[in-house]
PDB file of N, CA and C in Angstrom:
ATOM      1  N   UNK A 147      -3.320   0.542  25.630  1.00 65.00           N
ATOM      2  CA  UNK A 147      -3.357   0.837  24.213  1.00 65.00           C
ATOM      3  C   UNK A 147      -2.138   1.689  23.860  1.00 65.00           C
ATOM      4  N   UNK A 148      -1.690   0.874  23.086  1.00 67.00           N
ATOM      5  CA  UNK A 148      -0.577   2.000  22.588  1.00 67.00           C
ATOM      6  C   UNK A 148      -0.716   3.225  21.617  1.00 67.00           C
ATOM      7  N   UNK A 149       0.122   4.609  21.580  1.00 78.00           N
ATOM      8  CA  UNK A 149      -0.159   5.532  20.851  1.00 78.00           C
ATOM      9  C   UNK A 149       0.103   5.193  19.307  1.00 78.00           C
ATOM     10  N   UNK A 150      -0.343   6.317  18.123  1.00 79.00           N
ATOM     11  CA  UNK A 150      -0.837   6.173  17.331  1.00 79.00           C
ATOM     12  C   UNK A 150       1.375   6.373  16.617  1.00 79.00           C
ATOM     13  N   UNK A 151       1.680   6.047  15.672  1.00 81.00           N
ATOM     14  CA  UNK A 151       2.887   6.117  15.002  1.00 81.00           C
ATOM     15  C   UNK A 151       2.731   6.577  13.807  1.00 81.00           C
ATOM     16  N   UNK A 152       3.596   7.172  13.152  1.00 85.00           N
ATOM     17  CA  UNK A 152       3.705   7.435  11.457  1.00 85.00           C
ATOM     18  C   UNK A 152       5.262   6.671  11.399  1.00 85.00           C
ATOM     19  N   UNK A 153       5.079   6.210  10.365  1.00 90.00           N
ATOM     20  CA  UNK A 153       6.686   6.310   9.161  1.00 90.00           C
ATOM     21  C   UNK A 153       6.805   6.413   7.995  1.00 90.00           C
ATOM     22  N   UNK A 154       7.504   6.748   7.276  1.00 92.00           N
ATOM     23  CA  UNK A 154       7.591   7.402   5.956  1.00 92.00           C
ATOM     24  C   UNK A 154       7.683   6.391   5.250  1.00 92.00           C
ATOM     25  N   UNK A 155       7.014   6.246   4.554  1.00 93.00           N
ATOM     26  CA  UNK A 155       7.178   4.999   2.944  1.00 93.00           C
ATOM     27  C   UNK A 155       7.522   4.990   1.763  1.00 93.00           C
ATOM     28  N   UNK A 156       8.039   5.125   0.914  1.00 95.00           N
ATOM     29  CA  UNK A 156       7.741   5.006  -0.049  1.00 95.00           C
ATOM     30  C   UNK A 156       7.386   3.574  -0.823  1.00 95.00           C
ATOM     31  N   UNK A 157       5.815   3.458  -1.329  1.00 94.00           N
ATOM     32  CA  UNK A 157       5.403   2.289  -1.604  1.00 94.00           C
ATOM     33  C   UNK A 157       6.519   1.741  -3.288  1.00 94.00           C
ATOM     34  N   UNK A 158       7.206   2.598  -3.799  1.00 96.00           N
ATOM     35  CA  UNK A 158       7.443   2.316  -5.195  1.00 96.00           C
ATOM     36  C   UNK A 158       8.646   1.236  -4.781  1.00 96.00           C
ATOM     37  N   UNK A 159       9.632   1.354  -3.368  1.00 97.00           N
ATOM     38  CA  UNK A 159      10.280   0.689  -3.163  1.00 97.00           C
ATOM     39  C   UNK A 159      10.059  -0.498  -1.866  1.00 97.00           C
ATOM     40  N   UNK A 160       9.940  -1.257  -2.687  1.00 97.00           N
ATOM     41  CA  UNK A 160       9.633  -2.985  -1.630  1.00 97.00           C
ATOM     42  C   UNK A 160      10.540  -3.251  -0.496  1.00 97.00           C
ATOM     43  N   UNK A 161      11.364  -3.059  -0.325  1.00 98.00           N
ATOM     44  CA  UNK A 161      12.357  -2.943   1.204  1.00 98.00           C
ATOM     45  C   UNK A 161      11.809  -2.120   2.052  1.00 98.00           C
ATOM     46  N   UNK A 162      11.832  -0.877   1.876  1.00 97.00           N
ATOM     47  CA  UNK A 162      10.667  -0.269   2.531  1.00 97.00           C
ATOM     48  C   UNK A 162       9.008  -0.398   3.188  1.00 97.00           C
ATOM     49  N   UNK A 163       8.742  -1.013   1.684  1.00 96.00           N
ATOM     50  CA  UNK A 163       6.965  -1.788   2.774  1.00 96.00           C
ATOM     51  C   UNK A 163       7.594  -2.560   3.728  1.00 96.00           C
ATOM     52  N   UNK A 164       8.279  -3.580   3.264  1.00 97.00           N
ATOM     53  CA  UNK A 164       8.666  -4.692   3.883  1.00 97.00           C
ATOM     54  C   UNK A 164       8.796  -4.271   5.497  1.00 97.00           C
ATOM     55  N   UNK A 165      10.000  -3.310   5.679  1.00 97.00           N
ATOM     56  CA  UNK A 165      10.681  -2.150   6.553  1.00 97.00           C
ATOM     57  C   UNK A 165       9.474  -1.700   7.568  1.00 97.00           C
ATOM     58  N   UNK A 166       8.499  -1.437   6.636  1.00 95.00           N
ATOM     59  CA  UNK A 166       7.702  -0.299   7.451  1.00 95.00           C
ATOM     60  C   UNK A 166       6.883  -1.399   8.002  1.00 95.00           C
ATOM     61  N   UNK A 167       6.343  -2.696   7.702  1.00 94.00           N
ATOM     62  CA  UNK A 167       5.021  -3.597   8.163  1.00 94.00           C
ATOM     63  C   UNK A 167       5.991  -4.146   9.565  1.00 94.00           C
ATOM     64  N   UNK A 168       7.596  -4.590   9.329  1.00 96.00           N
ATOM     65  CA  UNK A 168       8.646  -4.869  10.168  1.00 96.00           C
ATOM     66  C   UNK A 168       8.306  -3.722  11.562  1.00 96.00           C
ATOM     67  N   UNK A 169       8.623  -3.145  11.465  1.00 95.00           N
ATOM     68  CA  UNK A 169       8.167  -1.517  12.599  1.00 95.00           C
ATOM     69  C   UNK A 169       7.076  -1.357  13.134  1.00 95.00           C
ATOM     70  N   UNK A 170       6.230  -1.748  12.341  1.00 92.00           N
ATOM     71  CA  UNK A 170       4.427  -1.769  12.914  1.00 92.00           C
ATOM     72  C   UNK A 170       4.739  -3.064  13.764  1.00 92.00           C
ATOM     73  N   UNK A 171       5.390  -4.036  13.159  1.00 92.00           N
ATOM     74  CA  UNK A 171       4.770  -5.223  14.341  1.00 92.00           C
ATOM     75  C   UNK A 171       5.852  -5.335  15.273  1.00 92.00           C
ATOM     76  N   UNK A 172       6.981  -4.402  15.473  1.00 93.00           N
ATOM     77  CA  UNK A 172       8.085  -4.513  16.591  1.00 93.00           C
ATOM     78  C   UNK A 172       7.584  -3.666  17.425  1.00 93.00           C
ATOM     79  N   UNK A 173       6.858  -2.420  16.907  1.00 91.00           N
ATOM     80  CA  UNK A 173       6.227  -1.122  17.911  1.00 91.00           C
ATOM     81  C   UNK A 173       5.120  -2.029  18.211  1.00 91.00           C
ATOM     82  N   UNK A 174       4.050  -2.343  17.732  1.00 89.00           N
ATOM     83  CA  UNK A 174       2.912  -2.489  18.450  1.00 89.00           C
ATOM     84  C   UNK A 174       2.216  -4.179  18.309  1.00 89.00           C
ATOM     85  N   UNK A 175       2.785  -4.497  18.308  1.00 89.00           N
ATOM     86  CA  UNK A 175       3.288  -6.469  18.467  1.00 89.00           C
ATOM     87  C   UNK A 175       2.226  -7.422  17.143  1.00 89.00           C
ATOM     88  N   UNK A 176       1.387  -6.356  16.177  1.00 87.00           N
ATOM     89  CA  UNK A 176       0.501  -7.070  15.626  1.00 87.00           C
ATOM     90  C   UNK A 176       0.044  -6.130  14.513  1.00 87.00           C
ATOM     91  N   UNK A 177      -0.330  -6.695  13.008  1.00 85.00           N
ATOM     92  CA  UNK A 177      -1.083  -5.962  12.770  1.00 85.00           C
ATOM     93  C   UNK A 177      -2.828  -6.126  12.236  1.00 85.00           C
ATOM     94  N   UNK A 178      -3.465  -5.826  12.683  1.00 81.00           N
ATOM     95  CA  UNK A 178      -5.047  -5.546  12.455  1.00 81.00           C
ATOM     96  C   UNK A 178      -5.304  -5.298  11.190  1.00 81.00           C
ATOM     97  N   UNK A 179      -5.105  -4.609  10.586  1.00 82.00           N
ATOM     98  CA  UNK A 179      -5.398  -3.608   9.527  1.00 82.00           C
ATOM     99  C   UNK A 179      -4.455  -2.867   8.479  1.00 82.00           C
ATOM    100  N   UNK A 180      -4.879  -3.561   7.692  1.00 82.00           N
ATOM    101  CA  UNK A 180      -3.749  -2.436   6.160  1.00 82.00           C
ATOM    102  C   UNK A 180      -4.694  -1.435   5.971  1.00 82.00           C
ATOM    103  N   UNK A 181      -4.132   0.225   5.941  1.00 81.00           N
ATOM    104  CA  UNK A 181      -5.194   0.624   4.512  1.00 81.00           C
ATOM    105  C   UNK A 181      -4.212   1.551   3.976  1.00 81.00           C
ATOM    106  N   UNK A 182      -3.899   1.232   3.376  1.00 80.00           N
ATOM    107  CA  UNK A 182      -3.170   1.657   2.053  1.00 80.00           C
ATOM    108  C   UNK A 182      -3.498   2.581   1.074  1.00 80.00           C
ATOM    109  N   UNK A 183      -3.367   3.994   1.475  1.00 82.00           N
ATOM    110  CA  UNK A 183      -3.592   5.340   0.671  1.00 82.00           C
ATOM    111  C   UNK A 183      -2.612   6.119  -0.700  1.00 82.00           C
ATOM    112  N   UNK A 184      -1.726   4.957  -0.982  1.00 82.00           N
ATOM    113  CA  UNK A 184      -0.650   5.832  -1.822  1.00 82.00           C
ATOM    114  C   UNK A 184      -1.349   5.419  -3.343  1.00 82.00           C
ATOM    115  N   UNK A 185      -1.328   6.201  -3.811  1.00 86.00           N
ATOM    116  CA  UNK A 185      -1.766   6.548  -5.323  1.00 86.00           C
ATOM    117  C   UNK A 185      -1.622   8.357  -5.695  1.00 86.00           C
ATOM    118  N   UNK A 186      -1.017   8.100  -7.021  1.00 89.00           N
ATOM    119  CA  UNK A 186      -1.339   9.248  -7.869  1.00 89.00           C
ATOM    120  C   UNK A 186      -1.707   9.125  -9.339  1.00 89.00           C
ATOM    121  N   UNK A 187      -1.886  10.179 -10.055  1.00 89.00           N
ATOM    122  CA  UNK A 187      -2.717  10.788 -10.522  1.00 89.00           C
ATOM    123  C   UNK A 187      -1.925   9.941 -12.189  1.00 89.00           C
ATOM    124  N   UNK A 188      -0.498  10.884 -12.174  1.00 88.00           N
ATOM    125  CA  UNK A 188       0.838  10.494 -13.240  1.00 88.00           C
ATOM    126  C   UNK A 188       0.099  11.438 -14.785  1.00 88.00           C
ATOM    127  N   UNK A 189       0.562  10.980 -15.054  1.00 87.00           N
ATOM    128  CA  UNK A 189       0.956  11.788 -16.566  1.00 87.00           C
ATOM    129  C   UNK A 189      -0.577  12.319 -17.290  1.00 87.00           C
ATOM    130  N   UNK A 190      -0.963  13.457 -17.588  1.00 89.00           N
ATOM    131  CA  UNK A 190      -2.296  13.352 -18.325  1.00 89.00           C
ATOM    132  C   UNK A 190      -1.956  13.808 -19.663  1.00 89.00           C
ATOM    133  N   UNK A 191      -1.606  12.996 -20.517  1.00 91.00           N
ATOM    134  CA  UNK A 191      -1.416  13.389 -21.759  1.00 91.00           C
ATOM    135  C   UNK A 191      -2.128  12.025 -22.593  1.00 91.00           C
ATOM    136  N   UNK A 192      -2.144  12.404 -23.920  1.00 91.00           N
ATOM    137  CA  UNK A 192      -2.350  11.234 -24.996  1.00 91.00           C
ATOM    138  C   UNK A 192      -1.169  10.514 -25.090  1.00 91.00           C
ATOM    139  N   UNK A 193      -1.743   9.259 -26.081  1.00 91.00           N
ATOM    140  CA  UNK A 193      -0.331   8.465 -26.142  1.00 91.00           C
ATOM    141  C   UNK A 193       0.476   8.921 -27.226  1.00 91.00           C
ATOM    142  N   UNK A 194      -0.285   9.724 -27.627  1.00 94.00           N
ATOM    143  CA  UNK A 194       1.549  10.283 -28.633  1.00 94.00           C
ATOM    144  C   UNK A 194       2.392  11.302 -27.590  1.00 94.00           C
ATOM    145  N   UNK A 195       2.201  11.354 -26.507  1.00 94.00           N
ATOM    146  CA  UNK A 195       2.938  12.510 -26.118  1.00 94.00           C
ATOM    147  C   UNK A 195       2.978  11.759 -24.714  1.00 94.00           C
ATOM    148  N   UNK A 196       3.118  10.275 -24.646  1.00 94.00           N
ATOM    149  CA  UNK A 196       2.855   9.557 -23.041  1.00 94.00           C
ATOM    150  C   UNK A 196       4.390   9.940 -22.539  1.00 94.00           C
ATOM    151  N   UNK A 197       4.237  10.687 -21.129  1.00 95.00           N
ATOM    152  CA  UNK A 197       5.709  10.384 -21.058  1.00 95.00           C
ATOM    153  C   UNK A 197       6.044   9.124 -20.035  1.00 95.00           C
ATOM    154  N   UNK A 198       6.769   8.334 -20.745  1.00 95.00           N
ATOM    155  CA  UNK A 198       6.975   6.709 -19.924  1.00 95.00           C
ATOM    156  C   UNK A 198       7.377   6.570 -19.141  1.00 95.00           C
ATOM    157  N   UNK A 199       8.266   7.818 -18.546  1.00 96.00           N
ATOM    158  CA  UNK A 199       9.136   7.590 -17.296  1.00 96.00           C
ATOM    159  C   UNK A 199       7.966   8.278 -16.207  1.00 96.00           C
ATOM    160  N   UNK A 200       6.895   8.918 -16.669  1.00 95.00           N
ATOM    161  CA  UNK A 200       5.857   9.616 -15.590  1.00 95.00           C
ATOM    162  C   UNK A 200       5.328   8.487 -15.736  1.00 95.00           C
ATOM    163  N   UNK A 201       4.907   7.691 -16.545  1.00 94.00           N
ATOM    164  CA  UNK A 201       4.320   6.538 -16.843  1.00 94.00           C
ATOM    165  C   UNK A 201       4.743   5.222 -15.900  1.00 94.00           C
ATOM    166  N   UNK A 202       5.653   5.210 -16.008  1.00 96.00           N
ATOM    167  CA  UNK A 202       6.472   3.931 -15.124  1.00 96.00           C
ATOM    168  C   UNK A 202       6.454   4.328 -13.713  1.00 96.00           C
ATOM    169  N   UNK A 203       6.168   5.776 -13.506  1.00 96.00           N
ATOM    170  CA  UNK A 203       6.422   5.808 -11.975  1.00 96.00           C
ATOM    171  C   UNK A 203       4.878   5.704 -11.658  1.00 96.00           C
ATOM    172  N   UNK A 204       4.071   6.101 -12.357  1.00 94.00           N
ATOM    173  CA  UNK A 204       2.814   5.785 -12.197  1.00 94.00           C
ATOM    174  C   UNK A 204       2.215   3.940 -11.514  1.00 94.00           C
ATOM    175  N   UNK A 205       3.213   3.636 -12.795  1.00 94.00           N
ATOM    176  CA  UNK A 205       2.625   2.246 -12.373  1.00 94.00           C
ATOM    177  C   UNK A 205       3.120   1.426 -11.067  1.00 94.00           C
ATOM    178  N   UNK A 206       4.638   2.381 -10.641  1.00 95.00           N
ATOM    179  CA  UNK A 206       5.389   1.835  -9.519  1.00 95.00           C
ATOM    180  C   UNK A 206       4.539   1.822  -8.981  1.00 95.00           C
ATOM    181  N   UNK A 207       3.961   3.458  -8.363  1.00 93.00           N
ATOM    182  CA  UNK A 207       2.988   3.394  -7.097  1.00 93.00           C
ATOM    183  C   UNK A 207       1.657   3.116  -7.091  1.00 93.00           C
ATOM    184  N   UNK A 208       0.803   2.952  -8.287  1.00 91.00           N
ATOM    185  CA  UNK A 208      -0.935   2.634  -7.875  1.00 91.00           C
ATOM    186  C   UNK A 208      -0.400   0.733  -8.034  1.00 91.00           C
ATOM    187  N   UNK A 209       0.267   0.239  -8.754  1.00 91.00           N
ATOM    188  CA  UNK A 209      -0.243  -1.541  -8.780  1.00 91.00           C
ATOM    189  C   UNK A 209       1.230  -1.330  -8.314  1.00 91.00           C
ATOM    190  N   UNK A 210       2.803  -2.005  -8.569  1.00 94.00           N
ATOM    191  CA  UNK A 210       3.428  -2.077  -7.819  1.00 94.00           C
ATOM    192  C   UNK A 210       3.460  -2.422  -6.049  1.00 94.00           C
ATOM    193  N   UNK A 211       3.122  -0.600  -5.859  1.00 93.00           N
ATOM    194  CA  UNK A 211       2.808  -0.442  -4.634  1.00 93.00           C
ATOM    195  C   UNK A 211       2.221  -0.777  -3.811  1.00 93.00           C
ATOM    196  N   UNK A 212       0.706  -1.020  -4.039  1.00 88.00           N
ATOM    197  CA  UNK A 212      -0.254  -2.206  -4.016  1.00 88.00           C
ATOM    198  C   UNK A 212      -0.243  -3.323  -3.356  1.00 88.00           C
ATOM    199  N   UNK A 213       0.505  -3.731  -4.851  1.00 90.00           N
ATOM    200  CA  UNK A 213       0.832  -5.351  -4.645  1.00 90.00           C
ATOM    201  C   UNK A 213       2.040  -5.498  -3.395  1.00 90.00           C
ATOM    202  N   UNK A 214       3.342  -4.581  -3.305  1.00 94.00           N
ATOM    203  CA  UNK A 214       3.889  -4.876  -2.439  1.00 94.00           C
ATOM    204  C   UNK A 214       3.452  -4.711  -1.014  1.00 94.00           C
ATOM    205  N   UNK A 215       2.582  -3.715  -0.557  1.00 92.00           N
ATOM    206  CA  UNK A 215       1.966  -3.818   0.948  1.00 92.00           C
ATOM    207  C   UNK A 215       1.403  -4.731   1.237  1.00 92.00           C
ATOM    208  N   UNK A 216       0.129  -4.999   0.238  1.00 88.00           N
ATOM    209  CA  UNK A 216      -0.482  -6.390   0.420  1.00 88.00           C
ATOM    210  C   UNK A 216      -0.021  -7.504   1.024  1.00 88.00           C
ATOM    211  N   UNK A 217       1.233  -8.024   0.053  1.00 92.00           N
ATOM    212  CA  UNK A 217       1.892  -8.913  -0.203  1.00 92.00           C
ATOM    213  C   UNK A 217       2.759  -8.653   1.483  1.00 92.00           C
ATOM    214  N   UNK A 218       3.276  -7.600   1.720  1.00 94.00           N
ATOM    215  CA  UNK A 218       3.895  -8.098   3.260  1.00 94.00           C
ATOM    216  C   UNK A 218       3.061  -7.432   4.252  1.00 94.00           C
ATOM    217  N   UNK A 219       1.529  -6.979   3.921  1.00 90.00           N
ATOM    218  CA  UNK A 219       0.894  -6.918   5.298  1.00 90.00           C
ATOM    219  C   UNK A 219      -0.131  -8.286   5.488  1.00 90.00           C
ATOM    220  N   UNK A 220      -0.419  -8.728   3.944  1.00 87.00           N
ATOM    221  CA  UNK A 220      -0.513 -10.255   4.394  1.00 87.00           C
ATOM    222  C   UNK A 220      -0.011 -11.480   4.751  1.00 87.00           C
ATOM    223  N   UNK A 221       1.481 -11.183   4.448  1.00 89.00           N
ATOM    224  CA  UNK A 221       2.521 -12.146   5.274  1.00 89.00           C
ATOM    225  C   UNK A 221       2.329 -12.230   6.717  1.00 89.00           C
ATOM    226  N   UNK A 222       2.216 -10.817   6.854  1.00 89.00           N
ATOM    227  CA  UNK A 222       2.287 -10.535   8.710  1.00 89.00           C
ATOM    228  C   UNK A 222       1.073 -11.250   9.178  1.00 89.00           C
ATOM    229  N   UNK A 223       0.004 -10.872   8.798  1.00 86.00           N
ATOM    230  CA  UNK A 223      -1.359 -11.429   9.250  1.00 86.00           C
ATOM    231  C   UNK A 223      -1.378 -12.874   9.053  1.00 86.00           C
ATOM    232  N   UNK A 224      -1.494 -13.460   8.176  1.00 83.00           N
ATOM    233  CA  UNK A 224      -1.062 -15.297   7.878  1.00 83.00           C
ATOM    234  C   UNK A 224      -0.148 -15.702   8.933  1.00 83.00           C
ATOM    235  N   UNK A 225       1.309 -15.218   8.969  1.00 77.00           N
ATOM    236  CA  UNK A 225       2.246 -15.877   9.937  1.00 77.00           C
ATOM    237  C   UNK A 225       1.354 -15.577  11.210  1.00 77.00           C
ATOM    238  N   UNK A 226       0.356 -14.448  11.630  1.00 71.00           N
ATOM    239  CA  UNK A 226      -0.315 -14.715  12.918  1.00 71.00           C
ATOM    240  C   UNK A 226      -1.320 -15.430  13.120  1.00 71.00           C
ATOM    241  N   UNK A 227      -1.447 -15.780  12.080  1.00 74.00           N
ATOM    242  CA  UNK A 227      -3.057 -16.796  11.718  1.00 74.00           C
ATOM    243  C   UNK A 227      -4.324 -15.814  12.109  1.00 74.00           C
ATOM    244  N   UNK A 228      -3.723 -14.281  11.705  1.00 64.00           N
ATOM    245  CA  UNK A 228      -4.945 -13.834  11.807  1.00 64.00           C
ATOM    246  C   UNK A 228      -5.883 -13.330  11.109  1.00 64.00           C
ATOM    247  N   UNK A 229      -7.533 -13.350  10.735  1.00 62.00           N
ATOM    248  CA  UNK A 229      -7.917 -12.974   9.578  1.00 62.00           C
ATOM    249  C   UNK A 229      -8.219 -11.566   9.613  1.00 62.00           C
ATOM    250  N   UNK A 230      -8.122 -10.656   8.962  1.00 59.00           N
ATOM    251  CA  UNK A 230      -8.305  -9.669   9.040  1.00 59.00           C
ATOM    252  C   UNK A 230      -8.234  -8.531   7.387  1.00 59.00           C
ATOM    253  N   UNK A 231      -8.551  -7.227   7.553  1.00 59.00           N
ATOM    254  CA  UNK A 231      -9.083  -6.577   6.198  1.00 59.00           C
ATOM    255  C   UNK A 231      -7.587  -5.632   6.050  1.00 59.00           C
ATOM    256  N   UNK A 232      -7.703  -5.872   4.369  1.00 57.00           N
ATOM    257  CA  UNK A 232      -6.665  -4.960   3.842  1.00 57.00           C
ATOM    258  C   UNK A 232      -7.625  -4.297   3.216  1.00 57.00           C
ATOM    259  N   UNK A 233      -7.160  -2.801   2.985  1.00 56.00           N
ATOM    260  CA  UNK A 233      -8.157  -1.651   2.219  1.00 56.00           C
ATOM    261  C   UNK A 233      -6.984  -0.785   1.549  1.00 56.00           C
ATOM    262  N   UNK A 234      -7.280  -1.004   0.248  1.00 58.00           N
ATOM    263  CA  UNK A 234      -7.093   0.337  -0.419  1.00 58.00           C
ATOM    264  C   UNK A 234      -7.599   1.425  -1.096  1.00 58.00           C
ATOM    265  N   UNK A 235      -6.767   2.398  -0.405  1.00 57.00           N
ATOM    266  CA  UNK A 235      -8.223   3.578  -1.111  1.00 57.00           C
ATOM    267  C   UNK A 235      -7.004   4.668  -2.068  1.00 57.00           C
ATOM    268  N   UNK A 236      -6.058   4.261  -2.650  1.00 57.00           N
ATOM    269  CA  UNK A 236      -5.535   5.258  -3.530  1.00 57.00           C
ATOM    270  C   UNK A 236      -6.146   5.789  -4.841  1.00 57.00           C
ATOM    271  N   UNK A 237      -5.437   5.004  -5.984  1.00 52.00           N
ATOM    272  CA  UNK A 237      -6.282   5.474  -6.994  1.00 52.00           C
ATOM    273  C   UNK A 237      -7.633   5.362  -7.164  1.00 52.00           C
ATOM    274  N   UNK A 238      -7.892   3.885  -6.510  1.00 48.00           N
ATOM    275  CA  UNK A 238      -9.094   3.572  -7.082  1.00 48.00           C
ATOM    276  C   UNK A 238     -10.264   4.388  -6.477  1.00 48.00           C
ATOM    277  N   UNK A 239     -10.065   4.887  -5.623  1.00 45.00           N
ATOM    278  CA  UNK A 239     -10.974   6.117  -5.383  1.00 45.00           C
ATOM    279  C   UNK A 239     -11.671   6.950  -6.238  1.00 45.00           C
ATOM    280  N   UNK A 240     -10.591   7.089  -7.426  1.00 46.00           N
ATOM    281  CA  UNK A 240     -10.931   7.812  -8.180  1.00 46.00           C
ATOM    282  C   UNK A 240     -11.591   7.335  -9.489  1.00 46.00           C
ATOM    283  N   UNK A 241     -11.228   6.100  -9.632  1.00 45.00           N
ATOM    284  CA  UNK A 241     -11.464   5.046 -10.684  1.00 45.00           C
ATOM    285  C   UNK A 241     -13.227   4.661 -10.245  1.00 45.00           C
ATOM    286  N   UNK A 242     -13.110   3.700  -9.282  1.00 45.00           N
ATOM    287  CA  UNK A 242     -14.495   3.150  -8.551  1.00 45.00           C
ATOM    288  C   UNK A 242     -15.008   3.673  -7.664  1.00 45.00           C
ATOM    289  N   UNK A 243     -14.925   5.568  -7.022  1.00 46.00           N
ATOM    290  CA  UNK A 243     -15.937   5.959  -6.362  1.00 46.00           C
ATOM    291  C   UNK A 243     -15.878   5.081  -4.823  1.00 46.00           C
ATOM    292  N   UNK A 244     -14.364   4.823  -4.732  1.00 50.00           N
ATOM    293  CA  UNK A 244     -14.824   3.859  -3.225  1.00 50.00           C
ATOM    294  C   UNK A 244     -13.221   3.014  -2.953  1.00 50.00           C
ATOM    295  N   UNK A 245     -13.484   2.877  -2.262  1.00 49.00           N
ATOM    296  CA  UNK A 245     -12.036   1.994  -1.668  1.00 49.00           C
ATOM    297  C   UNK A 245     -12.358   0.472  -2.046  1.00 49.00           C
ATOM    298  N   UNK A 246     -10.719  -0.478  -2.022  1.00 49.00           N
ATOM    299  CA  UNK A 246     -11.601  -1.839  -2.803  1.00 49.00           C
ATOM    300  C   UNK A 246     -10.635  -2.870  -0.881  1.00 49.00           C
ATOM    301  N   UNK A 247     -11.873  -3.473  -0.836  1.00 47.00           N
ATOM    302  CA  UNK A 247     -11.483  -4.526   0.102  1.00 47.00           C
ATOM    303  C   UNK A 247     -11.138  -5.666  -0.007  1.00 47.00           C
ATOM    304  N   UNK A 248     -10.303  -6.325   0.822  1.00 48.00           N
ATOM    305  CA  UNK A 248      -9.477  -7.387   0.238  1.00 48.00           C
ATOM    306  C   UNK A 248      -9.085  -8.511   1.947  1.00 48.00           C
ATOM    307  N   UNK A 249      -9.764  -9.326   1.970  1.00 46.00           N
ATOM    308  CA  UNK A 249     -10.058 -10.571   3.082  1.00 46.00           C
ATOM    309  C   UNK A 249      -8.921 -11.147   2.662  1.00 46.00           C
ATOM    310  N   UNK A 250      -7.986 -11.463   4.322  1.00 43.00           N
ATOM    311  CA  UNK A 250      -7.526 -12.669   3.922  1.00 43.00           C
ATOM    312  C   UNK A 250      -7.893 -13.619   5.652  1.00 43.00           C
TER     313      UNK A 250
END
């Protein structure tokens, strides 16, 4: 069994997931399992006072972000023909009280 790894992500930029799912499967030849923790909180104001650029980074990282891990930790799993669970538990934690699961 191999030991446990970190690498730094940032989910807002897609070269990077891409980068980081690339590293998981050169270090440890496969991957099993997404779970995907990046979410924040972003701007708490009304919309007369939204600020768009807290706004836009908001949306980089809860859907953006999301969508881009997904999107290349289910590449990885498909090209292995293997079925297995993606989980995210960022925002929606806070939204739905729970992490949302996702089969492929």
């Amino acid at each position: 069994m191999s030991k446990p790894s970190y690498r730094h992500c940032d989910v807002r930029d897609e070269k990077q997931v891409e980068e980081t799912v690339n590293y998981t499967l050169s270090k440890h030849g496969k991957l099993d399992i997404l779970f995907s923790n990046a979410g924040i909180i972003g701007p708490l104001t009304g919309i007369l006072d939204l600020d768009i650029e807290g706004f836009d980074n908001t949306m980089a990282t809860n859907v953006r972000g999301v969508a881009a891990t997904i999107k290349h930790a289910a590449r990885a799993m498909v090209d292995a023909n293997r079925k297995n669970r993606l989980v995210d538990d960022g925002q929606n934690r806070k939204i739905t009280n729970g992490p949302q699961f996702f089969y492929i």
